Coordinates of C-alpha atoms in Angstrom, one line a residue:
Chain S
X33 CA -6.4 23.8 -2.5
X34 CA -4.4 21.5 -1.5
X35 CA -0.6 22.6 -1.1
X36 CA 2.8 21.7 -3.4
X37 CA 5.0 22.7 -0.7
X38 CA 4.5 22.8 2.5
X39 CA 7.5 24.2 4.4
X40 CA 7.8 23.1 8.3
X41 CA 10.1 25.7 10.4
X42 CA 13.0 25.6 7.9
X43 CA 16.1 26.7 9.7
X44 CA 19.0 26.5 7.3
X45 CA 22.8 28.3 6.9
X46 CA 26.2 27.6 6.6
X47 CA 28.3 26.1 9.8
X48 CA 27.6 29.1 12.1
X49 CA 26.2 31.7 10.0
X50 CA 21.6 30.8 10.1
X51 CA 19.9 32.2 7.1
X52 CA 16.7 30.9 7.4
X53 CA 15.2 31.2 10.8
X54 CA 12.4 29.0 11.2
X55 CA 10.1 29.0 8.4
X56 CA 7.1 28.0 7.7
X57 CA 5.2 28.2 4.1
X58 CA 2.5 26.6 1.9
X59 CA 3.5 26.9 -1.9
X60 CA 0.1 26.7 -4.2
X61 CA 0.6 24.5 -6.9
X62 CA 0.2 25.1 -10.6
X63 CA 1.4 28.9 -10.3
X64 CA 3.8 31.2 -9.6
X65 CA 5.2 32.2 -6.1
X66 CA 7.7 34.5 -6.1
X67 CA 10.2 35.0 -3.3
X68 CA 11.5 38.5 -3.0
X69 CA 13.9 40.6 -0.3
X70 CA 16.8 42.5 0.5
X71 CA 20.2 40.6 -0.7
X72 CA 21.3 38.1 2.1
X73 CA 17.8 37.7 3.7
X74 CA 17.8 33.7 2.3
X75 CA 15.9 34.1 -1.0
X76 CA 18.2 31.1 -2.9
X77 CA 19.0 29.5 -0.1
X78 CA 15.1 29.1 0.3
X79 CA 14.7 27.4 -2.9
X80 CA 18.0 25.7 -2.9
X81 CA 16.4 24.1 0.4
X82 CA 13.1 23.1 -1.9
X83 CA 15.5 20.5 -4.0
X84 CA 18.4 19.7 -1.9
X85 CA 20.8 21.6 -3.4
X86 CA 21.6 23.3 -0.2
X87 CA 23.8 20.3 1.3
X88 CA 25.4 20.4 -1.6
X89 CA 27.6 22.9 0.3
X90 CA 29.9 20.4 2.7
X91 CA 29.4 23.9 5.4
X92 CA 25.5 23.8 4.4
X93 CA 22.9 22.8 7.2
X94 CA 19.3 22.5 7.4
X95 CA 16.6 21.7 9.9
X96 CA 13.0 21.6 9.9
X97 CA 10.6 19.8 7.0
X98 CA 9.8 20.2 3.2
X99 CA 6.9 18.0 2.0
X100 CA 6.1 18.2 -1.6
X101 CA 2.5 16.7 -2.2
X102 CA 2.8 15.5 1.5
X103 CA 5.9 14.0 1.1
X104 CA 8.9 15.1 3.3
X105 CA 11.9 15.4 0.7
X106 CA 14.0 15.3 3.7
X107 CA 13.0 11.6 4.4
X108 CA 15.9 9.4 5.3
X109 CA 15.0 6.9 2.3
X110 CA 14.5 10.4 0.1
X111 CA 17.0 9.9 -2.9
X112 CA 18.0 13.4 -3.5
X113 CA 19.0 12.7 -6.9
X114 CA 15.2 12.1 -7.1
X115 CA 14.2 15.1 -5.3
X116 CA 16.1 17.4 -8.2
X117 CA 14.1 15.2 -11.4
X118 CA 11.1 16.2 -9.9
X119 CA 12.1 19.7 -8.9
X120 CA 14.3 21.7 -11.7
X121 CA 16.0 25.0 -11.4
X122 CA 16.8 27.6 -13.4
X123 CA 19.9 30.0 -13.0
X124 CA 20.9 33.1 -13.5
X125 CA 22.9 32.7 -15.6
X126 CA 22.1 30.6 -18.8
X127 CA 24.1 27.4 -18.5
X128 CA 24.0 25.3 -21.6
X129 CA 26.8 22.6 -22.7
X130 CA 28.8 25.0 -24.8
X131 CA 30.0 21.9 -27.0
X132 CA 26.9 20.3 -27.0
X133 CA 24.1 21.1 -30.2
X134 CA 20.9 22.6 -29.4
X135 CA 18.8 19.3 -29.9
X136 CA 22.0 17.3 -27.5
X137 CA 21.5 20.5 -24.8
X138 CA 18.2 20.0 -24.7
X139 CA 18.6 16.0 -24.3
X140 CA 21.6 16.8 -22.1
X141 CA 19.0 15.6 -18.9
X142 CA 17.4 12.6 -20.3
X143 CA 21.1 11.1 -21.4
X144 CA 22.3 11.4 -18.2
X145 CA 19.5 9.7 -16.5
X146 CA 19.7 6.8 -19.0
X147 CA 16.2 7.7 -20.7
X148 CA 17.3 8.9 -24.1
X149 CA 15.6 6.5 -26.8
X150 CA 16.3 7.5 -30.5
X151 CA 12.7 6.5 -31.2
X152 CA 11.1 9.9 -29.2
X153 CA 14.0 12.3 -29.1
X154 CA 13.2 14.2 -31.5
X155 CA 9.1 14.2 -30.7
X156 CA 10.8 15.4 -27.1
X157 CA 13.4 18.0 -28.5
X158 CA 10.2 19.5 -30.2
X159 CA 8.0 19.2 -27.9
X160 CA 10.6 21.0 -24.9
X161 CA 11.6 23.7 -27.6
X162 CA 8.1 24.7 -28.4
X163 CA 6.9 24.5 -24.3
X164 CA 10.0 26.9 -24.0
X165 CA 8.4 29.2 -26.9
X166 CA 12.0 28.6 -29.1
X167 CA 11.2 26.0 -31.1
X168 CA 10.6 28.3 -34.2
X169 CA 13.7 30.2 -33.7
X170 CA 15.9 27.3 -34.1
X171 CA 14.1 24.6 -35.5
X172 CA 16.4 24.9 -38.3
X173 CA 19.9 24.9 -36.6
X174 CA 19.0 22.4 -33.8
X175 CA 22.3 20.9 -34.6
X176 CA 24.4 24.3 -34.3
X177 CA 26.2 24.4 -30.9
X178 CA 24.1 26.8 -28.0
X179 CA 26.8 29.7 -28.3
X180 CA 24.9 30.9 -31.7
X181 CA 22.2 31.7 -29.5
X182 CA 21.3 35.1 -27.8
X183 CA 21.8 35.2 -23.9
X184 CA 17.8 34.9 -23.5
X185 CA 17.7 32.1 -26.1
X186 CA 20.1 30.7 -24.0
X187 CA 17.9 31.1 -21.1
X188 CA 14.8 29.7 -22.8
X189 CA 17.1 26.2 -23.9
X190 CA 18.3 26.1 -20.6
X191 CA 14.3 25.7 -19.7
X192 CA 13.7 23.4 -22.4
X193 CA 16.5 21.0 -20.9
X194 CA 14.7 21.3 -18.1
X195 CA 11.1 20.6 -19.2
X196 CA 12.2 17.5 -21.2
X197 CA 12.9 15.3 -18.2
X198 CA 9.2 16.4 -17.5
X199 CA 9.7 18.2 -13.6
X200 CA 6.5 18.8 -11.4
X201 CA 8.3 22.2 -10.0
X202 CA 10.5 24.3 -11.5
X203 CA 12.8 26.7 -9.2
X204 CA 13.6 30.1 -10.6
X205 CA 16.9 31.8 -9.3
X206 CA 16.6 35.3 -11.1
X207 CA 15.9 33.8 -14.4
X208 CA 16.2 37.1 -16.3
X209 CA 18.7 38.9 -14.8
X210 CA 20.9 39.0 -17.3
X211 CA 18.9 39.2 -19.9
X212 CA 17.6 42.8 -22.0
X213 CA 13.9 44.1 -21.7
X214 CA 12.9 42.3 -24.7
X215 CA 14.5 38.7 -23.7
X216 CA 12.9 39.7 -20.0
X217 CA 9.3 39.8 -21.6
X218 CA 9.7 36.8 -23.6
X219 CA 10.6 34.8 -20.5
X220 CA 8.0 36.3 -18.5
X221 CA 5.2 35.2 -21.2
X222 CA 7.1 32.0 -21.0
X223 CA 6.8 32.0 -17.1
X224 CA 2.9 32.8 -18.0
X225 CA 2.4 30.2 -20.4
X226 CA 4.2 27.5 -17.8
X227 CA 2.6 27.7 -15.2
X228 CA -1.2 26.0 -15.8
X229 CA 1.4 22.9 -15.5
X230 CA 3.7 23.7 -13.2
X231 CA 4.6 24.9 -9.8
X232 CA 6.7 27.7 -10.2
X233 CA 9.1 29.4 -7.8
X234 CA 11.0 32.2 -8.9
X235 CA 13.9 34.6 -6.9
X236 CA 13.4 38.0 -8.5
X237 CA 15.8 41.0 -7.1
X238 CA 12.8 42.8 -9.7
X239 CA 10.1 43.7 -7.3
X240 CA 7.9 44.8 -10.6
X241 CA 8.5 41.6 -12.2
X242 CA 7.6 39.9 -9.8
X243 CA 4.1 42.0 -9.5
X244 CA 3.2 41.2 -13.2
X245 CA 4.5 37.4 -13.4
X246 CA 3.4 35.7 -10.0
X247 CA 0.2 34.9 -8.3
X248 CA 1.6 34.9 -4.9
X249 CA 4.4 36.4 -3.1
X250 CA 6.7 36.0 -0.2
X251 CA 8.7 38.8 1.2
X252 CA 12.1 37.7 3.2
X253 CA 13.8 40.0 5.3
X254 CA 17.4 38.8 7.8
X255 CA 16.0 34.9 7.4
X256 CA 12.5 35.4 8.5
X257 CA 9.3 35.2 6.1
X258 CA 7.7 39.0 7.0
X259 CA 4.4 37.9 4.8
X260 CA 3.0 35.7 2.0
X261 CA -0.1 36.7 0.4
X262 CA -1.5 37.2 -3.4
X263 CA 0.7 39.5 -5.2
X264 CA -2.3 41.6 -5.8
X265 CA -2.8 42.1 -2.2
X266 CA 1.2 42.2 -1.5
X267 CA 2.5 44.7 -3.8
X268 CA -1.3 47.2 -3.7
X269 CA -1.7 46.8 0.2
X270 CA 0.9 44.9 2.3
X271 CA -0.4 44.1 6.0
X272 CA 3.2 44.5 7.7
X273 CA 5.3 48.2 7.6
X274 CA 8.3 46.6 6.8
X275 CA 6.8 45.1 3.1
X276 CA 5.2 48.0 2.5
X277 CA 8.8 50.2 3.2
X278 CA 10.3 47.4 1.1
X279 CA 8.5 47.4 -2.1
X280 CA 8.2 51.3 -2.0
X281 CA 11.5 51.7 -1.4
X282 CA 11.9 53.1 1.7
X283 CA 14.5 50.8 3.3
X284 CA 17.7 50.8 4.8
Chain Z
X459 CA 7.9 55.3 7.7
X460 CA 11.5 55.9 6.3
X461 CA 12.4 57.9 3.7
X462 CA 12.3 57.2 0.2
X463 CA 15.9 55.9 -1.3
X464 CA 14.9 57.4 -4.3
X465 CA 14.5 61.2 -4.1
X466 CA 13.8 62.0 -7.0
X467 CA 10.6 59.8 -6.8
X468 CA 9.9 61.0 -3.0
X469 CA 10.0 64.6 -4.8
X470 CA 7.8 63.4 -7.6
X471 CA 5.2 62.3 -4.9
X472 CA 5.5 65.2 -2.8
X473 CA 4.5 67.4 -6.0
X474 CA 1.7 65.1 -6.4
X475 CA 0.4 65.6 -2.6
X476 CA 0.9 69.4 -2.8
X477 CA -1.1 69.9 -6.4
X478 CA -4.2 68.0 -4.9
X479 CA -3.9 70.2 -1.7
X480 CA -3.5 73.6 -3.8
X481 CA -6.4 72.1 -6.5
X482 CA -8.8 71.2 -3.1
X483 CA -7.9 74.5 -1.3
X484 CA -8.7 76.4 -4.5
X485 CA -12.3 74.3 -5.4
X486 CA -13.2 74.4 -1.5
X487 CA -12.6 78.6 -1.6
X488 CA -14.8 78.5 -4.7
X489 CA -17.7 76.7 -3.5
X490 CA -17.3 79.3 -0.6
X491 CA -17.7 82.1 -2.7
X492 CA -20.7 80.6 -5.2
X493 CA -22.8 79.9 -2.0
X494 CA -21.9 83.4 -0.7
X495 CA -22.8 84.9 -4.2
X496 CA -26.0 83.2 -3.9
X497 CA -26.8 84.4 -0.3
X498 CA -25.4 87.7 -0.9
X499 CA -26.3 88.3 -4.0
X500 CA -22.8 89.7 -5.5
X501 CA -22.7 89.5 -8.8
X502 CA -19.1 90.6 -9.3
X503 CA -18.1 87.7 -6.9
X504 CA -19.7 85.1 -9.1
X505 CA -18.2 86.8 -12.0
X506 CA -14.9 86.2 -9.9
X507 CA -15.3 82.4 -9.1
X508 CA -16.7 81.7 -12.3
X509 CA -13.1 82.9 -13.7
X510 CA -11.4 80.3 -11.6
X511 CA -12.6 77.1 -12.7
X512 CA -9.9 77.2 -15.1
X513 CA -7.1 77.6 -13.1
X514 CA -8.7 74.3 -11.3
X515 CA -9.2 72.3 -14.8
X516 CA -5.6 73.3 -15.7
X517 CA -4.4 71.6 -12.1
X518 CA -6.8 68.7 -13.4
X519 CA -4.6 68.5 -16.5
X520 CA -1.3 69.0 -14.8
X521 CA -1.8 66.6 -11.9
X522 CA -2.9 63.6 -14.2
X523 CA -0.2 64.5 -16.2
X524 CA 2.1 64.1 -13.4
X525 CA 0.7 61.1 -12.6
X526 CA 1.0 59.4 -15.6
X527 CA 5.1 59.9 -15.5
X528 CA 5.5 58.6 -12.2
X529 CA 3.5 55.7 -13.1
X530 CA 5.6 55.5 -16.1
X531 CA 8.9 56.2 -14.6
X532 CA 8.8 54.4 -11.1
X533 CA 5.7 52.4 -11.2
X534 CA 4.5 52.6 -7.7
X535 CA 3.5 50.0 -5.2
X536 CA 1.8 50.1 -2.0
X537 CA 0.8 52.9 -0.4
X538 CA 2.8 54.9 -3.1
X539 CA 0.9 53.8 -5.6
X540 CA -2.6 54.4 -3.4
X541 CA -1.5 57.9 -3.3
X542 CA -1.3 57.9 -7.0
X543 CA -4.1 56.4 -7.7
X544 CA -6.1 58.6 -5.0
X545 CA -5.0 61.7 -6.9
X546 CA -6.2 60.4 -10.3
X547 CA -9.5 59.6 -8.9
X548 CA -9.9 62.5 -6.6
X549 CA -8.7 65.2 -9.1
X550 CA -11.9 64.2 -11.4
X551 CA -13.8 64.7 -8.4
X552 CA -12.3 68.1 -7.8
X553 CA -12.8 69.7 -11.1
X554 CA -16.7 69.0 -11.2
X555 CA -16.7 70.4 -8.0
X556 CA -15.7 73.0 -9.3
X557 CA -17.9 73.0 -12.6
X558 CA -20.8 72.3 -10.0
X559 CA -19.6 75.9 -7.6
X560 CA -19.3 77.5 -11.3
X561 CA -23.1 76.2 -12.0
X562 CA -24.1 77.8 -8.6
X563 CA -22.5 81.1 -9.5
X564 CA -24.6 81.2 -13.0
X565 CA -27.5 80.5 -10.9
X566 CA -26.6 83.2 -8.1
X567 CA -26.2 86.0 -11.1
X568 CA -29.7 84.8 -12.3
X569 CA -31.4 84.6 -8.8
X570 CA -30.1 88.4 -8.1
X571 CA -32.9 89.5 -9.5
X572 CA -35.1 87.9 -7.2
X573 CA -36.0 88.6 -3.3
X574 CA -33.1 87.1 -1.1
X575 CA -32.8 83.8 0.2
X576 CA -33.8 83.6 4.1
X577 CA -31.0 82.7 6.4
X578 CA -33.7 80.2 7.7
X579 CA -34.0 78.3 4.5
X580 CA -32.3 75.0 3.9
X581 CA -30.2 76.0 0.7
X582 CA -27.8 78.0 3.5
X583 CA -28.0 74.8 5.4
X584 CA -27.1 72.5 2.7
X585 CA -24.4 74.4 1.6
X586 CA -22.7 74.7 4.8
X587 CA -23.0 70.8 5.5
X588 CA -21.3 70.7 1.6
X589 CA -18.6 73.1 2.3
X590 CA -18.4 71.0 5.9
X591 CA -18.0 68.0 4.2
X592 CA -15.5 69.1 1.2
X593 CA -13.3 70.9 4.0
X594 CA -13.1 67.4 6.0
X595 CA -12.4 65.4 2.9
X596 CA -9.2 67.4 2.1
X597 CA -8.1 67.3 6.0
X598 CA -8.6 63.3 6.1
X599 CA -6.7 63.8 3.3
X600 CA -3.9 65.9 4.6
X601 CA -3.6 63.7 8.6
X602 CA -4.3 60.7 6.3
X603 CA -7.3 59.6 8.8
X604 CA -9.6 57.1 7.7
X605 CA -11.7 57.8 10.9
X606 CA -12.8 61.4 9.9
X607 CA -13.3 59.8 6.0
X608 CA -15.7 57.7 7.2
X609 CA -17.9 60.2 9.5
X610 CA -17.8 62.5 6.5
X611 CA -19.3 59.6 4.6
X612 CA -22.6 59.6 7.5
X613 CA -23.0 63.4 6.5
X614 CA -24.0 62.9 3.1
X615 CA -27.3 61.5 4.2
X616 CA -28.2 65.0 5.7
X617 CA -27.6 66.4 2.7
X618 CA -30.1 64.0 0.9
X619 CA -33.0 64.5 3.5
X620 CA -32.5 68.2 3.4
X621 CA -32.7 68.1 -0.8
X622 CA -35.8 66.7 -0.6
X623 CA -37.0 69.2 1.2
X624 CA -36.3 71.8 -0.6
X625 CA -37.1 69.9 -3.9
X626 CA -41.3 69.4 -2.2
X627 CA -41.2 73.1 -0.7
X628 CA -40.3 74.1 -4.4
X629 CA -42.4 72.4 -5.5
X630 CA -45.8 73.3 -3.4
X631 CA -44.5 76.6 -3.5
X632 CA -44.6 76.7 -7.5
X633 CA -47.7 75.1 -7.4
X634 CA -49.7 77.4 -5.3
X635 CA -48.5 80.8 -6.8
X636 CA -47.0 80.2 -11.0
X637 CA -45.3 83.6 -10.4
X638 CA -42.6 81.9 -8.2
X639 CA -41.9 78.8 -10.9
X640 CA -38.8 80.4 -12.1
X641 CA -37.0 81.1 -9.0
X642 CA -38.3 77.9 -7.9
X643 CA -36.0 76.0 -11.1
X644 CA -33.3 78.1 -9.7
X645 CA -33.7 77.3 -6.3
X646 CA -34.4 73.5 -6.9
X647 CA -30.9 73.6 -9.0
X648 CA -28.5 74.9 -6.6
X649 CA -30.0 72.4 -3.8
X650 CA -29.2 69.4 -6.3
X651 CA -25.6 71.2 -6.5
X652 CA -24.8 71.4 -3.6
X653 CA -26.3 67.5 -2.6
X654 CA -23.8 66.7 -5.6
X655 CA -20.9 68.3 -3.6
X656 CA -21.3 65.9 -0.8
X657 CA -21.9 63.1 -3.5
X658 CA -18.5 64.5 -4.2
X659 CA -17.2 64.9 -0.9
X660 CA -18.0 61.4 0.0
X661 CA -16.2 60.6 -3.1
X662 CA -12.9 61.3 -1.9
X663 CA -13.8 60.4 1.8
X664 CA -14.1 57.0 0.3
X665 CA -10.6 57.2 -1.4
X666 CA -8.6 58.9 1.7
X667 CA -9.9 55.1 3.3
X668 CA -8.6 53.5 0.2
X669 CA -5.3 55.4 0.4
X670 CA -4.6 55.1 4.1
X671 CA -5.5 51.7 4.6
X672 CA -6.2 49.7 1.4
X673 CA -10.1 49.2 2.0
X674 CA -11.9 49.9 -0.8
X675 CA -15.5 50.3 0.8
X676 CA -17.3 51.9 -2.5
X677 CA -20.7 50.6 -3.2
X678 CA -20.7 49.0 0.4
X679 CA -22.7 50.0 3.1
X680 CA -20.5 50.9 6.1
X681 CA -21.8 48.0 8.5
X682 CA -20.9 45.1 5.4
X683 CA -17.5 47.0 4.7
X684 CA -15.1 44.8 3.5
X685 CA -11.5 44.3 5.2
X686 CA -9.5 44.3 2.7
X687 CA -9.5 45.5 -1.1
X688 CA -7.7 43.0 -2.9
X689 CA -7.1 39.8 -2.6

C-alpha cells in the first residue's frame, strides 16, 4: 500500500527549543492513525508540520521532508495555502463563525477561496451536513446562527466546513476533548464513517479512544517516534517497554 | 517496569494475580490428594477433596467477577490487559481441574473396593507427570517465564503415549478375564483424567506465553509458532 504521508527525518521546534527529533513515518491512507504521548513530546506540532501550519509561528522551524502522495509539501514552488485545502484540521475546540448561519459556516471555506456558486450550495451544505452525520439535526434551522448548537454539534459543523472544500486528509487535534461521552461517541462513529475516504490523523490525550477509533498508532515520547504499528498490535502487545509503561500507565 | 500511577488499579491487578495463585495452589493440592486417594485408597480423603471443589468454583465466580470491573472500570491495555485476559481464560481451566480431581476422587471411593493399584503401573505415573505439569504452569505463571510454559507444553505428549497404554492394557486385560471389566472402566477413567489435566496444564502454559510476551501459539505446532499475536 502505497503511503499518504511519508515523513523524512522531521526535525521541527521553536528558535532553540527542538520538539521533533528526527522523524521518520509512513501514514496509510484511507484510515485512521492516531498519534498519542505524554504532553510536550510533539503530538500537534507533528500534525501542525503535515499542513504547514507550523511556520505559521514567526519562532517555528522545521527541517527534514513531508511528501503527501510523493509530493514534498515542503517544495519551494509548494503554495502553502494549497497544502491546507488539501489537508484540513480540526481543533479542539469547536470554532465556528459565531455570526455566521449554519448553512454560511459550513460555506465559510468555499467563500473564501472564491468557489461559492448559488447554483450547488445548497446540494454542498447538504451533502457536508449529512457526511458530518448533522444534517437531520438542523436541517430545519440551517439559517440559525452556530451558538444554538450543542458544543459537539459544534464540533461536527466545524467538520462539515471542512469536508465541503472536499480535503484528501483531515488532521485531528483532540477533536473531542471537550465534548461529553455521548457527543464523544457520536464523533467517533463520525471518525468511523470518514475514513473509507479519507486519511485521517488524529491527536488524542485518550489512549482508549484512540484504541477503538484508529487503525494505526504512533506513540511519541521527548520528540522521538518510540513505535508505529496497528493499534491492535500497539495497545494488546507493544514491542518497546516504554509504550507498554505508557499505555498501562506506569510512567513518570 | 514502574509502578502503576494508578493504585487503586495496581491494587485491583494485584488481587487478580493473588486469587489465581490461591485458586491454582488450592486445585493443584486437590489433584494431589485425589491421586493419593486413589493409590491409597482413603476414602475419607476423597470425601475431603471432593468438599473443596466448591471453594474453587466460588474463586471461579469471584475472580471473573473481578475481572469484569477492572475491565469496566480501567479498561486495560498491554500486558495489563494480558494478565486480565490470562485469568479469565485460565480460571475456566482451573475449575475443571478441579471438577476432573473431584471425578478421580468418585472413582478412588469406587475403586476401594478393589485390589490396589501397583506402584509400577502407569496411572501413578501419569498422575505424577499431571501434578508435574499443573505445578510448572502456576510457576511459569508466578516468574512470568515463557521458557518453562513452553517445555511444559513437550510434556503433554508423555501423558498421551502413556494413556494409551493404559487404555490397550485395560482393555486386553478386560478381555481376557470379564471379572476385571469393572475395575477396568474405572481404571481407564482416571487415566483419561488425568491426560485431561495436562490437556489443562498445557492450557495455561499456552497463556503464561500469551501473557508474558504477546504470542498466542494455540493451535500451532511449536516449530511454526507465530511471532507475534496480533497484527
Amino acid at each position: 500500500m502505497t503511503p499518504k504521508f511519508q515523513i523524512q527525518n522531521l526535525m521541527a521546534g521553536f528558535r532553540e527549543r527542538q520538539i521533533l527529533a528526527g522523524i521518520s513515518l509512513e501514514i496509510p491512507p484511507r484510515g485512521v492513525t492516531s498519534i498519542i504521548g505524554p504532553s510536550g513530546c510533539g503530538k500537534t506540532t507533528l500534525i501542525r508540520c503535515l499542513n504547514r501550519m507550523h511556520e505559521m509561528d514567526p519562532e517555528a522551524y522545521r527541517t527534514g521532508t513531508v511528501l503527501l502522495d510523493g509530493q514534498n509539501l515542503y517544495h519551494e514552488d509548494a503554495d502553502p495555502v494549497l497544502v491546507r485545502r488539501r489537508i484540513g484540521m480540526v481543533f479542539q475546540t469547536p470554532n465556528p463563525f459565531p455570526n455566521m448561519s449554519i448553512r454560511e459556516n459550513v460555506l465559510a471555506g468555499l467563500r473564501f477561496r472564491g468557489r461559492a456558486r448559488t447554483a450547488t450550495n445548497n446540494n454542498v451544505v447538504e451533502d457536508a451536513l449529512r457526511q458530518a452525520g448533522l444534517w437531520n439535526e438542523v436541517r430545519d434551522v440551517l439559517d440559525g446562527r452556530s451558538k444554538i448548537l450543542s458544543e459537539g454539534q459544534r464540533q461536527r459543523l466545524c467538520i462539515a466546513r471542512l469536508l465541503a472544500v472536499q480535503p484528501e486528509v483531515l488532521l485531528m487535534d483532540e477533536p473531542a476533548a471537550s465534548l461529553d461521552p455521548v457527543a464523544t461517541a457520536r464523533i467517533e462513529d463520525l471518525i468511523h464513517n470518514l475514513k473509507s475516504d479519507y486519511t485521517i490523523v488524529m491527536v488524542t490525550h485518550d489512549m482508549k479512544q484512540a484504541a477503538r477509533v484508529s487503525d494505526h498508532t504512533a506513540f511519541f515520547l521527548n520528540g522521538e517516534l518510540i513505535e508505529f504499528d496497528t493499534s491492535n498490535r500497539l495497545f494488546t502487545s507493544p514491542r518497546d517497554p516504554r509504550t507498554e509503561a505508557y499505555i498501562t500507565g506506569r510512567f513518570g | 517496569m514502574p509502578r502503576h500511577t494508578d493504585r487503586e488499579y495496581a491494587a485491583h491487578l494485584q488481587q487478580i494475580r493473588e486469587m489465581l495463585l490461591e485458586m491454582a495452589g488450592r486445585v493443584e493440592k486437590m489433584i494431589a490428594d485425589s491421586v493419593r486417594a486413589l493409590v491409597e485408597q482413603d476414602v475419607d480423603l476423597a470425601k475431603r477433596t471432593i468438599a473443596c471443589d466448591k471453594l474453587v468454583n466460588q474463586s471461579e465466580l469471584d475472580t471473573d467477577e473481578l475481572c469484569t470491573v477492572v475491565l469496566a472500570k480501567w479498561q486495560p491495555m498491554g500486558r495489563d490487559l494480558r494478565l486480565v485476559t490470562f485469568a479469565l481464560k485460565t480460571v475456566t481451566d482451573l475449575e475443571r481441574m478441579g471438577d476432573l480431581a473431584v471425578n478421580i476422587c468418585e472413582r478412588a471411593i469406587d475403586l476401594s473396593s478393589y485390589p490396589q493399584l501397583a506402584p509400577g503401573e502407569d496411572i501413578p505415573k501419569m498422575s505424577a507427570i499431571a501434578q508435574a505439569m499443573v505445578r510448572d504452569a502456576i510457576d511459569a505463571f508466578i516468574h512470568r517465564d515463557s521458557d518453562s510454559a513452553r517445555r511444559i507444553i513437550g510434556q503433554d505428549d508423555e501423558l498421551d503415549i502413556l494413556y494409551t497404554k493404559v487404555f490397550r492394557d485395560v482393555l486386553d486385560a478386560m478381555a481376557g478375564d470379564k471379572t476385571r471389566v469393572a475395575r477396568g472402566i474405572h481404571v481407564q477413567s482416571v487415566a483419561k483424567w488425568l491426560e485431561r489435566l495436562g490437556d489443562h496444564a498445557t492450557n495455561i502454559a499456552e497463556q503464561v506465553i500469551y501473557m508474558v510476551e504477546g504470542t498466542d501459539i494455540r493451535h500451532t505446532s511449536q516449530a511454526e509458532e507465530p511471532k507475534a499475536a496480533v497484527g
